[in-house]
Structures are given as C-alpha cells and as structure tokens.
PDB file of C-alpha atoms in Angstrom:
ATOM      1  CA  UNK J1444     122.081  33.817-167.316  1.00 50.00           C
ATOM      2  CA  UNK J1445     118.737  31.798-167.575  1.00 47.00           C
ATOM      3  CA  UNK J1446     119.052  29.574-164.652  1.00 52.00           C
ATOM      4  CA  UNK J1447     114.966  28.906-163.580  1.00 53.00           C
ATOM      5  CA  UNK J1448     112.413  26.570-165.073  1.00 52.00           C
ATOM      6  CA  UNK J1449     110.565  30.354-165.670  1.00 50.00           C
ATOM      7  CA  UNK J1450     113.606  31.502-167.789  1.00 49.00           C
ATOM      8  CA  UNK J1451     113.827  28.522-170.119  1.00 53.00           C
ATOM      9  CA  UNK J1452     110.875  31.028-172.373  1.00 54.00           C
ATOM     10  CA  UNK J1453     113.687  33.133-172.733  1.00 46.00           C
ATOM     11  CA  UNK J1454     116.652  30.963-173.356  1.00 48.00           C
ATOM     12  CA  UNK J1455     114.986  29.861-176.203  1.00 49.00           C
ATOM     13  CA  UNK J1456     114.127  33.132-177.780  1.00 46.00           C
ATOM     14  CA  UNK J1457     117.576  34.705-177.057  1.00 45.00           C
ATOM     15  CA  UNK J1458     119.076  31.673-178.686  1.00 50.00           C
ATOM     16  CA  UNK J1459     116.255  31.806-181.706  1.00 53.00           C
ATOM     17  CA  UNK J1460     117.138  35.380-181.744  1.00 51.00           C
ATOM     18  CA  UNK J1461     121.154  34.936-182.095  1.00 44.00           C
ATOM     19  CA  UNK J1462     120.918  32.454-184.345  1.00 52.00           C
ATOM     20  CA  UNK J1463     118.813  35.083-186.784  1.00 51.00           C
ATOM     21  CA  UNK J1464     121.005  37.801-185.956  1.00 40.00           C
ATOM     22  CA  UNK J1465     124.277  35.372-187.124  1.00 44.00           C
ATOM     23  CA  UNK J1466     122.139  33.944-190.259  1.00 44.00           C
ATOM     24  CA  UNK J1467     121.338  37.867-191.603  1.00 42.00           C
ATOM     25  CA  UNK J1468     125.261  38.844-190.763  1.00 35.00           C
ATOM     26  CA  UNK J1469     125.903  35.734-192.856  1.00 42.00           C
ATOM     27  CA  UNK J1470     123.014  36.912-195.535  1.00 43.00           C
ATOM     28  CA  UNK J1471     124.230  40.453-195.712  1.00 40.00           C
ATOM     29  CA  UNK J1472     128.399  38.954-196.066  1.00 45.00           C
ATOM     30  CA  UNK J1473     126.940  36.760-198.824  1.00 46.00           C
ATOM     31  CA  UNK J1474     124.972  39.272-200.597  1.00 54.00           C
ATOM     32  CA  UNK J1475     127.909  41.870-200.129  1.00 62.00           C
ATOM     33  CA  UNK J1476     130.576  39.429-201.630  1.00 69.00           C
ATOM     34  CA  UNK J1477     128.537  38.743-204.393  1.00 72.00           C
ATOM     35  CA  UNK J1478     127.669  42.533-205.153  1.00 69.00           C
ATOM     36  CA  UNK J1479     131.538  42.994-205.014  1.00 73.00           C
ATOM     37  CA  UNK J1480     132.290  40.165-208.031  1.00 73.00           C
ATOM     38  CA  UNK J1481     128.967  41.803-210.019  1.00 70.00           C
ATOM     39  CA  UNK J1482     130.681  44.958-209.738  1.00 71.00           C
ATOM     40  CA  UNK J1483     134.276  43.915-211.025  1.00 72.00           C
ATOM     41  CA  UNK J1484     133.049  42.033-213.838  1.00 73.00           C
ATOM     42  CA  UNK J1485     130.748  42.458-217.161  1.00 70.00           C
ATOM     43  CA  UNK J1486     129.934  41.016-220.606  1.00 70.00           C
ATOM     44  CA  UNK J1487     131.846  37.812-221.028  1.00 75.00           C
ATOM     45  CA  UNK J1488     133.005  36.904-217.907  1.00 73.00           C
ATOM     46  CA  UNK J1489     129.759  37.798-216.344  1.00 67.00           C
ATOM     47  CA  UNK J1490     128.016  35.344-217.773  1.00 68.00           C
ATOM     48  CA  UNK J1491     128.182  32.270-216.131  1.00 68.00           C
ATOM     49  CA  UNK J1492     127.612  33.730-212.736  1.00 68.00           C
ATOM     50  CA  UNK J1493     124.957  32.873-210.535  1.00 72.00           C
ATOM     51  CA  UNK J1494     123.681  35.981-209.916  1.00 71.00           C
ATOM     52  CA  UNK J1495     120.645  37.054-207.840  1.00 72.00           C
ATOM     53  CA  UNK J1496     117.539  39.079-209.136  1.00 75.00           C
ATOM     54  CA  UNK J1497     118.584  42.093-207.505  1.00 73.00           C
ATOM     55  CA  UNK J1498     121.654  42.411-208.674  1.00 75.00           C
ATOM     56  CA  UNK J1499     120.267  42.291-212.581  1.00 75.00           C
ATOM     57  CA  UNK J1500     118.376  45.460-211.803  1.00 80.00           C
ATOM     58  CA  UNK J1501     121.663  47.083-212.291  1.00 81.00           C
ATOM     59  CA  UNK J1502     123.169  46.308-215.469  1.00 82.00           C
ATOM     60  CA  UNK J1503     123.067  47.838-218.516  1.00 85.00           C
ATOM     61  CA  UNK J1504     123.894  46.899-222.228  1.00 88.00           C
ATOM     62  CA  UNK J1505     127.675  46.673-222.891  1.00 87.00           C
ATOM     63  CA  UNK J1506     127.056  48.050-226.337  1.00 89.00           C
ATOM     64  CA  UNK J1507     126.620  51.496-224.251  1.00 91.00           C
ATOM     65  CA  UNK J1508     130.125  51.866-224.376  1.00 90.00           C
ATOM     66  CA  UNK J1509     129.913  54.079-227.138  1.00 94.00           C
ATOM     67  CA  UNK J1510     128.466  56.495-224.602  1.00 95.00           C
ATOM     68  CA  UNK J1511     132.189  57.155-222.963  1.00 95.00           C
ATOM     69  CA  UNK J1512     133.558  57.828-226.200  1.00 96.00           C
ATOM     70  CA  UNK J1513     130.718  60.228-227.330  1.00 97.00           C
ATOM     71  CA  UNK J1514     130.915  62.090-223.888  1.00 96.00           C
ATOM     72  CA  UNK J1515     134.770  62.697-223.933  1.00 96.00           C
ATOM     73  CA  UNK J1516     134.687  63.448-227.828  1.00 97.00           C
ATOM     74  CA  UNK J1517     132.079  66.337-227.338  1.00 97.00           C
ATOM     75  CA  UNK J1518     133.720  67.472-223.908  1.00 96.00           C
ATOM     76  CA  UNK J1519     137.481  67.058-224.278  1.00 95.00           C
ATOM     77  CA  UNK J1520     136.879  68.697-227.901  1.00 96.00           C
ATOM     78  CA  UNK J1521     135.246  71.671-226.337  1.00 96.00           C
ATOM     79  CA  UNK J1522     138.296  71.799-223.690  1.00 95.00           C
ATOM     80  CA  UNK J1523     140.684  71.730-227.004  1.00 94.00           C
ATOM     81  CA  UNK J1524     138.853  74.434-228.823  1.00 93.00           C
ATOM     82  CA  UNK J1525     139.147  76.669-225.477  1.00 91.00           C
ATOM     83  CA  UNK J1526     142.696  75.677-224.839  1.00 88.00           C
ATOM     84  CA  UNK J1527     143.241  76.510-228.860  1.00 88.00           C
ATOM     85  CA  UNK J1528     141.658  80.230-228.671  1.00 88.00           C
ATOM     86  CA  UNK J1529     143.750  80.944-225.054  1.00 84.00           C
ATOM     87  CA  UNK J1530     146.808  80.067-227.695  1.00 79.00           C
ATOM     88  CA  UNK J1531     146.191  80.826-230.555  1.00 80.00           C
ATOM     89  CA  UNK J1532     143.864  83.665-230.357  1.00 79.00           C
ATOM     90  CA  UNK J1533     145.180  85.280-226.564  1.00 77.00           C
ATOM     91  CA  UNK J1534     141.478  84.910-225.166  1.00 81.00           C
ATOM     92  CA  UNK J1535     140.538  83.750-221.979  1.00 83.00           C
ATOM     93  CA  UNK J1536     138.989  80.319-220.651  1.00 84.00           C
ATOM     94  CA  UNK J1537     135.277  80.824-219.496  1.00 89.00           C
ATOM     95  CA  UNK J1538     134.898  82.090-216.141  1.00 90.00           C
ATOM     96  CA  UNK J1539     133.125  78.685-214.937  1.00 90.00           C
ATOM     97  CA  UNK J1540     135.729  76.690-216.315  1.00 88.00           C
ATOM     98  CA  UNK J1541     138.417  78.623-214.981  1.00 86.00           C
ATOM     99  CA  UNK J1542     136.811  78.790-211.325  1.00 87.00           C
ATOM    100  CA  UNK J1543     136.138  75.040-211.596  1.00 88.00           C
ATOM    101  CA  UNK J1544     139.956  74.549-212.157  1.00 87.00           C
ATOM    102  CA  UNK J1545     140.783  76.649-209.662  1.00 85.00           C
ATOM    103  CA  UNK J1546     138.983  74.903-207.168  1.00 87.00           C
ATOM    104  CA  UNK J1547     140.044  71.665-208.411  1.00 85.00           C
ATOM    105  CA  UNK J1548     143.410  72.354-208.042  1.00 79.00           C
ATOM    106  CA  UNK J1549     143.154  73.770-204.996  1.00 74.00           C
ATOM    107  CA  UNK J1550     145.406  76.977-206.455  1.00 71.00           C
ATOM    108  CA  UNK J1551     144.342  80.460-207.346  1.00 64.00           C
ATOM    109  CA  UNK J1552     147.104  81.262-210.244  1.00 60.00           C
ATOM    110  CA  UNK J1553     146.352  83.898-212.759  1.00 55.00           C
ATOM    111  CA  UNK J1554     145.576  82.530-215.977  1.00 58.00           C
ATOM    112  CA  UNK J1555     148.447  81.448-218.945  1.00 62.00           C
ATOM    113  CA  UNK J1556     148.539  80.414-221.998  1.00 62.00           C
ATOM    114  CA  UNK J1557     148.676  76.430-222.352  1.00 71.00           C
ATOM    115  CA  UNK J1558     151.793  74.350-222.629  1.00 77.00           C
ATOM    116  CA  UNK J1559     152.376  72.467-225.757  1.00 80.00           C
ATOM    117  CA  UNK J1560     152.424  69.620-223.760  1.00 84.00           C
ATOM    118  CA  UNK J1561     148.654  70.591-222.701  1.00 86.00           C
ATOM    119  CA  UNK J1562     147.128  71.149-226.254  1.00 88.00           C
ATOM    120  CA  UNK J1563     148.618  67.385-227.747  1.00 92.00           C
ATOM    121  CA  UNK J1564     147.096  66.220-224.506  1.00 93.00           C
ATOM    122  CA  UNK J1565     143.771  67.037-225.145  1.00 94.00           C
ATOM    123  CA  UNK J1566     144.202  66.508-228.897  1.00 95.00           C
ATOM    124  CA  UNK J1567     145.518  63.011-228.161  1.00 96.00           C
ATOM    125  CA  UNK J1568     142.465  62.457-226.230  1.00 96.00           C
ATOM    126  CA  UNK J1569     140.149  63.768-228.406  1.00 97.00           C
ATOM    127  CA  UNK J1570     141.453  61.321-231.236  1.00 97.00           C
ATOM    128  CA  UNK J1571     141.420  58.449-229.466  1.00 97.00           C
ATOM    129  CA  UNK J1572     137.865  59.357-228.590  1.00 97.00           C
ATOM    130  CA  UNK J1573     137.092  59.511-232.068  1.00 97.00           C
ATOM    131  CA  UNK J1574     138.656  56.775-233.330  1.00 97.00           C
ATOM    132  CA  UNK J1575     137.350  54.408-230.472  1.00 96.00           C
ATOM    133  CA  UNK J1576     133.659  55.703-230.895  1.00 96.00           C
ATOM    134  CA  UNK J1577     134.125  55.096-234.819  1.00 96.00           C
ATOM    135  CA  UNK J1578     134.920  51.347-233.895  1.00 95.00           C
ATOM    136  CA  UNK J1579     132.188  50.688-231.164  1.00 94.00           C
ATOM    137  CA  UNK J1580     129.414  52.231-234.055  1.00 94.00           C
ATOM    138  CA  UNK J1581     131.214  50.536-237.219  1.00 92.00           C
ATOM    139  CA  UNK J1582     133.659  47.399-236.450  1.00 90.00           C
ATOM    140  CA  UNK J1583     132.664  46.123-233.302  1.00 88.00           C
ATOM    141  CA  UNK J1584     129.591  43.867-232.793  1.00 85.00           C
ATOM    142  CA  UNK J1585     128.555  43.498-229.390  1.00 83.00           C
ATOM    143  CA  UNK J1586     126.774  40.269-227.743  1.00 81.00           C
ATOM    144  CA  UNK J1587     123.931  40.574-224.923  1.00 81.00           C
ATOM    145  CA  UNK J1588     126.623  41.220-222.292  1.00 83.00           C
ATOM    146  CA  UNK J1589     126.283  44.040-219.350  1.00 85.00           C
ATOM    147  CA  UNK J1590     127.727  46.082-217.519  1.00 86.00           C
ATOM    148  CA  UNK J1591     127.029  47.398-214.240  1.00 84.00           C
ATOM    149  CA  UNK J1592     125.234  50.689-213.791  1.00 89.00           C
ATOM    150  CA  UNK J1593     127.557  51.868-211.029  1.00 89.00           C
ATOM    151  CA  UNK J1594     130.178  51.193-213.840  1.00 90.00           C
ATOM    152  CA  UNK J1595     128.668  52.926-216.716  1.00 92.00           C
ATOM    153  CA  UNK J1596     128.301  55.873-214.567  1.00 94.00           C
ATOM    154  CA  UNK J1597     131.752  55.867-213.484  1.00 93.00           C
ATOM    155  CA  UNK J1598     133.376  55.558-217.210  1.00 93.00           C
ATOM    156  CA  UNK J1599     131.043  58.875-217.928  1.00 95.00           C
ATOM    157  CA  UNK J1600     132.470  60.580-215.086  1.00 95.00           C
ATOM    158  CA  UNK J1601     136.033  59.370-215.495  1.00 95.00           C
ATOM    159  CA  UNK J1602     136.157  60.608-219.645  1.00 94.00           C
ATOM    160  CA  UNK J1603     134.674  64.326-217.638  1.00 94.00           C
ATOM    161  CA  UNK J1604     137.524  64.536-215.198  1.00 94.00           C
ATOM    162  CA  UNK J1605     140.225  63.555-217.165  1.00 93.00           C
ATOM    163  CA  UNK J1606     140.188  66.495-219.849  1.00 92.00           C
ATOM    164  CA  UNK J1607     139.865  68.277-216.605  1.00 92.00           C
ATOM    165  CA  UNK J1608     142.962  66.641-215.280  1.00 90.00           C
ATOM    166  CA  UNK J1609     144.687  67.780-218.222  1.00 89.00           C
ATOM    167  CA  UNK J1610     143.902  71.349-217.778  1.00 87.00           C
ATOM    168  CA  UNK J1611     145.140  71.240-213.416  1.00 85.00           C
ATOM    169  CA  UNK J1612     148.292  69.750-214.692  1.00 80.00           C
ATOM    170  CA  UNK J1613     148.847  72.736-216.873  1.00 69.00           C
ATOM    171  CA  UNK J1614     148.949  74.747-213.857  1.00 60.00           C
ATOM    172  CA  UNK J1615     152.070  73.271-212.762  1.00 58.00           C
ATOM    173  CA  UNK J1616     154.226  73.671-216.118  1.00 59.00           C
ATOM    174  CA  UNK J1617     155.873  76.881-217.106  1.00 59.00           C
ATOM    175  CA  UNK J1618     155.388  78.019-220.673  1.00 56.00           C
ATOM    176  CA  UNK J1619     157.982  79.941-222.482  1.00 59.00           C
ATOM    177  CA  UNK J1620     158.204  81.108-226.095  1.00 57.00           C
ATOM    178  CA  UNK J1621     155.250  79.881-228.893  1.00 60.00           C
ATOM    179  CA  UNK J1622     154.013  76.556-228.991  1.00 64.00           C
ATOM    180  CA  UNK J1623     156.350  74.737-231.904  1.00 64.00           C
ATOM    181  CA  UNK J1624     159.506  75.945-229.915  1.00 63.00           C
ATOM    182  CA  UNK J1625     158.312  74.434-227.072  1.00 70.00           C
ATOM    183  CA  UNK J1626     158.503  71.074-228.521  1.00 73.00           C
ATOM    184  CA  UNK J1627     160.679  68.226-226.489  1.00 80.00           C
ATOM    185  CA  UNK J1628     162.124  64.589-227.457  1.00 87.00           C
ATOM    186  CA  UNK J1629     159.368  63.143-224.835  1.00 87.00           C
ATOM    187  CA  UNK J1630     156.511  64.846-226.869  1.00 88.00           C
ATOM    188  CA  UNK J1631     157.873  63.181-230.084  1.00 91.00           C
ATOM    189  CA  UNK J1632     157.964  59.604-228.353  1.00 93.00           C
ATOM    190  CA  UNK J1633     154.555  60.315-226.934  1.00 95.00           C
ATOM    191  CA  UNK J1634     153.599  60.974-230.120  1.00 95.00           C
ATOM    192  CA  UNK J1635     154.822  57.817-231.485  1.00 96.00           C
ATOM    193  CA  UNK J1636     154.251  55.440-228.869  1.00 97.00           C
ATOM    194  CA  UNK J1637     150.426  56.677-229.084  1.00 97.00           C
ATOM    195  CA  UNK J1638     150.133  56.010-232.918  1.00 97.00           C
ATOM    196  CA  UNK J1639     151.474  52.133-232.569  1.00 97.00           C
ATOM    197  CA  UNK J1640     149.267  51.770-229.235  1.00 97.00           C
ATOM    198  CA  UNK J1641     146.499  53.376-231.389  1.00 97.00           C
ATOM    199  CA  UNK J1642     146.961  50.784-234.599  1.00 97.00           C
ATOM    200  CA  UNK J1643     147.751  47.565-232.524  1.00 97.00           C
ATOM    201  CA  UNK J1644     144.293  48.544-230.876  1.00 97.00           C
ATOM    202  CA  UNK J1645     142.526  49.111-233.838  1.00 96.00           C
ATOM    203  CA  UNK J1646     143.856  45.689-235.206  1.00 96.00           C
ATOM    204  CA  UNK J1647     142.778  44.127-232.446  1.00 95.00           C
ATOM    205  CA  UNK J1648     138.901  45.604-232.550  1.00 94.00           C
ATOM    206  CA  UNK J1649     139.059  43.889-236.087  1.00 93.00           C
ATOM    207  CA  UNK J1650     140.586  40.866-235.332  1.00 93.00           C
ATOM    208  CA  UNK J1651     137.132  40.092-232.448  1.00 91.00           C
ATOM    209  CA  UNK J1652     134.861  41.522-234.663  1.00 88.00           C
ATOM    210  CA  UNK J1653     135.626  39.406-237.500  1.00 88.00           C
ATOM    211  CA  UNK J1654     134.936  36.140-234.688  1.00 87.00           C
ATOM    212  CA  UNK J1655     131.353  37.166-235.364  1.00 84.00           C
ATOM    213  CA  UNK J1656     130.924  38.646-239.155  1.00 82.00           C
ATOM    214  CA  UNK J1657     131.339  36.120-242.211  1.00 76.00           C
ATOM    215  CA  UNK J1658     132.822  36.303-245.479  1.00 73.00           C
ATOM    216  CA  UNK J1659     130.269  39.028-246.659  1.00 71.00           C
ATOM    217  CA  UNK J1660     131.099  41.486-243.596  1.00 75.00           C
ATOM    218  CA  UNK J1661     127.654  40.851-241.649  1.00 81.00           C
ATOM    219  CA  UNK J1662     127.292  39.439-238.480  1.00 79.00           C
ATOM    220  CA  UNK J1663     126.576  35.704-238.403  1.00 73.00           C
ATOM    221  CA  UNK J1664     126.657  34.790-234.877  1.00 77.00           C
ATOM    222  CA  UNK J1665     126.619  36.732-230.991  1.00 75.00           C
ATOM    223  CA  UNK J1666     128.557  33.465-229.678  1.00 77.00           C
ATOM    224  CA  UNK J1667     131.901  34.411-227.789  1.00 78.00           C
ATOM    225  CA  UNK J1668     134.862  32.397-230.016  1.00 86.00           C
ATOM    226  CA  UNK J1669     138.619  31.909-229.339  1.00 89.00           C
ATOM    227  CA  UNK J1670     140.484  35.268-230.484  1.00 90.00           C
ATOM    228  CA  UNK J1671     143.614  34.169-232.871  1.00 90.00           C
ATOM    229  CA  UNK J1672     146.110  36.406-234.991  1.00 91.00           C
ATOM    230  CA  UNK J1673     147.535  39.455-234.194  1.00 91.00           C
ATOM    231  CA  UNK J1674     149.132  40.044-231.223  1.00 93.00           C
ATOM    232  CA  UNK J1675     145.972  37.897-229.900  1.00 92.00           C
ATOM    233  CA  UNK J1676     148.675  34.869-230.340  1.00 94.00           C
ATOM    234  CA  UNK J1677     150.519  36.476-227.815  1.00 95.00           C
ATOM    235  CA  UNK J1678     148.133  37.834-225.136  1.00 95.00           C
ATOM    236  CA  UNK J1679     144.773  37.188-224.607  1.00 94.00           C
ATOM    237  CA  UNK J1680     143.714  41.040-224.550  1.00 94.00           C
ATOM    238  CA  UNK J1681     146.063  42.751-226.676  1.00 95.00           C
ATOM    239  CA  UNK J1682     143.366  45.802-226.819  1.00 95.00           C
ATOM    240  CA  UNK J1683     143.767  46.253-222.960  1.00 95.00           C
ATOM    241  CA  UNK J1684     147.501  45.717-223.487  1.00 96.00           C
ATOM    242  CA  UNK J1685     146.941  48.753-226.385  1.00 97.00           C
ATOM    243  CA  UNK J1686     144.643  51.056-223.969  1.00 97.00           C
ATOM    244  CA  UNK J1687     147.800  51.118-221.422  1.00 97.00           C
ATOM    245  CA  UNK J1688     150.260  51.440-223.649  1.00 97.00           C
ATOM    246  CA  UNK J1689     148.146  54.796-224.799  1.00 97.00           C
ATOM    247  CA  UNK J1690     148.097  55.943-221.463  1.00 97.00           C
ATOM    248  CA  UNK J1691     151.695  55.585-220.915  1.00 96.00           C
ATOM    249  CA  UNK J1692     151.936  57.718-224.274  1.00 96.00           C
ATOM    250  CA  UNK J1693     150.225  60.702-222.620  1.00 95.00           C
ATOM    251  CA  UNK J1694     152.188  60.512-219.924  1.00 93.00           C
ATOM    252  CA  UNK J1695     155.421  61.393-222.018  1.00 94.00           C
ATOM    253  CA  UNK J1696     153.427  63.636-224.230  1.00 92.00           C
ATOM    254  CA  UNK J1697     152.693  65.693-220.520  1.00 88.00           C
ATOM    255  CA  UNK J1698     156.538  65.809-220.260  1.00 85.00           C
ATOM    256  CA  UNK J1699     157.157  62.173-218.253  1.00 83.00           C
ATOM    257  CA  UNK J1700     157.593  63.582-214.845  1.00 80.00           C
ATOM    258  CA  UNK J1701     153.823  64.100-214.175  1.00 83.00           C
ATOM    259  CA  UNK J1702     152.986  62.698-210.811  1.00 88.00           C
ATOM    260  CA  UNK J1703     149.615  62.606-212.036  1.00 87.00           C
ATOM    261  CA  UNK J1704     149.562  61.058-215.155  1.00 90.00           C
ATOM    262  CA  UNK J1705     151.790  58.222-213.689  1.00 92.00           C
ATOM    263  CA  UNK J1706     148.917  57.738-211.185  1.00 93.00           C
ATOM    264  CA  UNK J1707     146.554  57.911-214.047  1.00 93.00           C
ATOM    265  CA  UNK J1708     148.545  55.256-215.732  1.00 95.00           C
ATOM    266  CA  UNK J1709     148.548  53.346-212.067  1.00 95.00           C
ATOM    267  CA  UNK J1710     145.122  53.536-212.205  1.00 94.00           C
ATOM    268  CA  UNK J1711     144.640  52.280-215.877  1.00 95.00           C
ATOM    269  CA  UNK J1712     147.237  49.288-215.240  1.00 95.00           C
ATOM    270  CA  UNK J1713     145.249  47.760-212.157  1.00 94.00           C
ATOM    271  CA  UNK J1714     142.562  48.134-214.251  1.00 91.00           C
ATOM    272  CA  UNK J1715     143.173  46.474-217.343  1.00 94.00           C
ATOM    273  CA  UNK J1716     145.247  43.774-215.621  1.00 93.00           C
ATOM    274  CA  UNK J1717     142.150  43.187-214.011  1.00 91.00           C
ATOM    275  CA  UNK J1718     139.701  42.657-216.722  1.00 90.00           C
ATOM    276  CA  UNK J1719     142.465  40.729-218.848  1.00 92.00           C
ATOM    277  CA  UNK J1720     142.751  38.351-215.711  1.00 91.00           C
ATOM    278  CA  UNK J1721     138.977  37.798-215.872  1.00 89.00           C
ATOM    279  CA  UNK J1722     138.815  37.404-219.251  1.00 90.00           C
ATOM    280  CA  UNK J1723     142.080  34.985-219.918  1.00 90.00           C
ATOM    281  CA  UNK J1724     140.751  32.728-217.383  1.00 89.00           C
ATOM    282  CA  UNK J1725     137.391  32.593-218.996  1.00 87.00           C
ATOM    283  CA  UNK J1726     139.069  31.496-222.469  1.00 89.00           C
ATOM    284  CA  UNK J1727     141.055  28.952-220.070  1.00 90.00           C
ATOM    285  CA  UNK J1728     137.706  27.655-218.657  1.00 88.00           C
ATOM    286  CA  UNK J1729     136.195  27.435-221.867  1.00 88.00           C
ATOM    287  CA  UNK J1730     138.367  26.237-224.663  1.00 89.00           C
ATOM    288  CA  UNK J1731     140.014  23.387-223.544  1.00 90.00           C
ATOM    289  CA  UNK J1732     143.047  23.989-226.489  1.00 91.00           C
ATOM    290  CA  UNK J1733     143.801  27.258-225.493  1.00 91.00           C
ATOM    291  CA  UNK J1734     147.357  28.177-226.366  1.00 92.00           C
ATOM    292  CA  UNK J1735     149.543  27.825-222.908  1.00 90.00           C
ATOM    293  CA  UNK J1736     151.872  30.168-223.840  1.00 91.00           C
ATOM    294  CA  UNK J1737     150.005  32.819-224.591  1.00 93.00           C
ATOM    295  CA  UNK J1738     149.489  35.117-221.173  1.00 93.00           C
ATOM    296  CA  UNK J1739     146.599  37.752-220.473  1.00 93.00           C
ATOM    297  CA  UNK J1740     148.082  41.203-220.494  1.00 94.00           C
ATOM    298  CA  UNK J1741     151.774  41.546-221.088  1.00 93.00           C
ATOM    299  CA  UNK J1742     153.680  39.226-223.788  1.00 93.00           C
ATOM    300  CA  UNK J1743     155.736  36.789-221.432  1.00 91.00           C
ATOM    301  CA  UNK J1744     155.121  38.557-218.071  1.00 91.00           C
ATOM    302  CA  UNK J1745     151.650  38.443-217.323  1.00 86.00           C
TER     303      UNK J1745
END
C-alpha cells in the first residue's frame, strides 16, 4: 500500500493508528468484562475484586435491601386490599390498574372476581414481605458490602411487577362458586411448603446474624465468619435454598400449571444458584477447613 520513500510518513501513522484502534477495542473488552463481574456480584464476594474507580460510582449499601421488602409490602398490600374488596365487597379494581393489566396482558377481558388461587398469592407475598423486612430492620446486621445500582433498581422494579404478575395470571383462571369452595390439594401444599421455606429461612437469617452479635445480643464485629448449624451444615446458602423453595410454593398455590410462575421460578433458580456459587466459593477461598461435603445450593446436588 505504502510503497515510496514519501509514503513511509504514512506507514507509520496508519500502523500508530491500528495499533490504538486494537489497544481501545482491547480497553473497552477489558472494561466491559469487568463491568459484567461488578454487575453479577455484591457484598461478600465483591470484596476482593480489583475494581476500577468508575465502577464504585455505582454501588450502593447492601443494607438497602430493606428497600425491596418495604416497596412490595406497601404495593402488593395495596393489590391485596383491591383484590379483597373485588371479592369480598363486589367492587371494581381502579380504572388505572385495570387498564394497566389490560395492557400488560395484552387482553381486553371484562373484569371478574379473583381466584382463590389469586388472593393467597398476593397474601403469600405480602407476608413474606413482611416477615423479610422485619429481619433486614431487627435480626440481620449488615457489613460495608454493596450492591450495584443497576441491581438495586432492578429488585425495586422486580417486587412492582410481580404483584402485577399475579393479577395477569388471574386473567387466565376461571372462577366458580365463593372463594373457600374453591379451595384445591395444590393450594394446601403451597400453603405448607411456603411455611417450612418461610421458617428454614428465618433460621437461617439467625443463624448469620448471630456470626456477628455476642452473648448479650449486640453486634461485636462486621467481619464475614464461617456459617455453621442449621441446614448451614448442609449447604452453604440455605436462605437462597429457602427463597426458591418459596417460589416453588407460589407456584402450587397459583394452581401448578402456571407457565408463568414456573418461569418465575426459572428465573429465581438461575438466580440464586448463582449467588450461592459466588458465595460457596468465597468460603472455599477463605477458610481453608471448610466442610467438603457441604455443597452451595441444593443438599447433595449442587
């Protein structure tokens, strides 16, 4: 291409000029990688990452959790009382909310009363709200650890969809008689399955808050420390392990052939396998006794 003594000038500046071109592609690949493991990961196993100014710009307290749980306890309870006067009382959802489900659901039907299956939805998830807010303000004591911005904006918009999820997936269930009578064996194992899932969670909560409290029930130390007892001598996140089993739970209490809730619960698997991954390998990395046995999600499996 540059052949001529008079061409060597620009030789050298469409080499110089490649070469800067290939070291930003590089830069941005770099940059984009690392943005990708910032993303997946936050409080403990964020912590020993080398991570770039930039990317600390986004994070925000992990003690902010308590945020999802206050949003879906105000909203999914306001969803509950509507869904309780359409029931109970024969009134109507709000026009806004009933356009907005429309339009969601991409369907037009005239308005019905809500399944049973509908109402222990929402109370399900209004409870577990509750109970998981109670824990993040009373039991739990969180460390300095973050979270990313991009994913404490997402767990505020996933808590707002999912109460509306429950409400589309009432459009495709046919109600018949009162509520009681329309009462099935898969609401009863829902039921059940979410009260274990519920108390092996709560256990759990105790058992890592007590790493950090002493004797006299105040905290003595922020330091991260090898979980033991409980089911914790099984897997190393038996509170993920209890979050999915709850999710499963709603998907019987919605009648078990939901489509949607088994994505839902899809969704929540991939997710909590994740973040048990992450987490049992950080235990691995840092105590050097950790049991072998004991696997990150599922007792035996996984």
């Amino acid at each position: 291409m540059y052949n001529t003594a008079q061409d060597r000038p620009f030789l050298v500046l469409h080499k110089t000029i490649t070469r800067r071109f290939q070291h930003d592609l590089e830069s941005v690949g770099l940059a984009s990688d690392r943005f990708r493991v910032d993303l997946v990961r936050y409080g403990k196993t964020k912590q020993n990452l080398k991570r770039d100014d930039w990317l600390c710009a986004f994070d925000v307290p992990k003690r902010w959790f308590w945020h999802f749980y206050a949003t879906s306890l105000v909203w999914n309870g306001l969803l509950l009382a509507f869904s309780l006067n359409v029931a109970l009382r024969q009134h109507l959802y709000p026009k806004w909310l009933t356009d907005l489900i429309n339009v969601l659901s991409a369907s037009s039907h005239t308005e019905q009363a809500p399944h049973v299956s509908t109402v222990l939805l929402q109370l399900l998830l209004w409870s577990h709200s509750l109970r998981r807010l109670a824990e993040c303000l009373c039991i739990s004591v969180f460390s300095d650890g973050v979270i990313h911005l991009l994913q404490y904006v997402f767990g505020l918009a996933y808590y707002l969809l999912l109460g509306l999820t429950v409400l589309c997936s009432d459009r495709q269930t046919k109600v018949s008689g009162p509520l009681l009578y329309q009462l099935e064996w898969c609401h009863v194992a829902g039921m059940a399955l979410f009260i274990a899932a519920s108390l092996l969670q709560h256990q759990s909560m105790v058992l890592l808050a007590g790493l950090r409290t002493g004797k006299s029930g105040r905290v003595a130390t922020l330091a991260h420390r090898m979980p033991n007892g409980g089911c914790f001598e099984l897997v190393s996140c038996p509170h993920y392990l209890a979050e999915l089993l709850i999710y499963i739970s709603l998907s019987l209490v919605a009648g078990g052939l939901s489509i949607t809730w088994w994505l839902v619960v899809l969704y929540v698997l991939f997710n909590q396998a994740l973040a048990a991954l992450l987490c049992h390998d950080h235990y691995i990395g840092k105590y050097p006794s950790y049991p072998a046995h004991r696997k990150a999600l599922i007792p035996f499996v996984m």
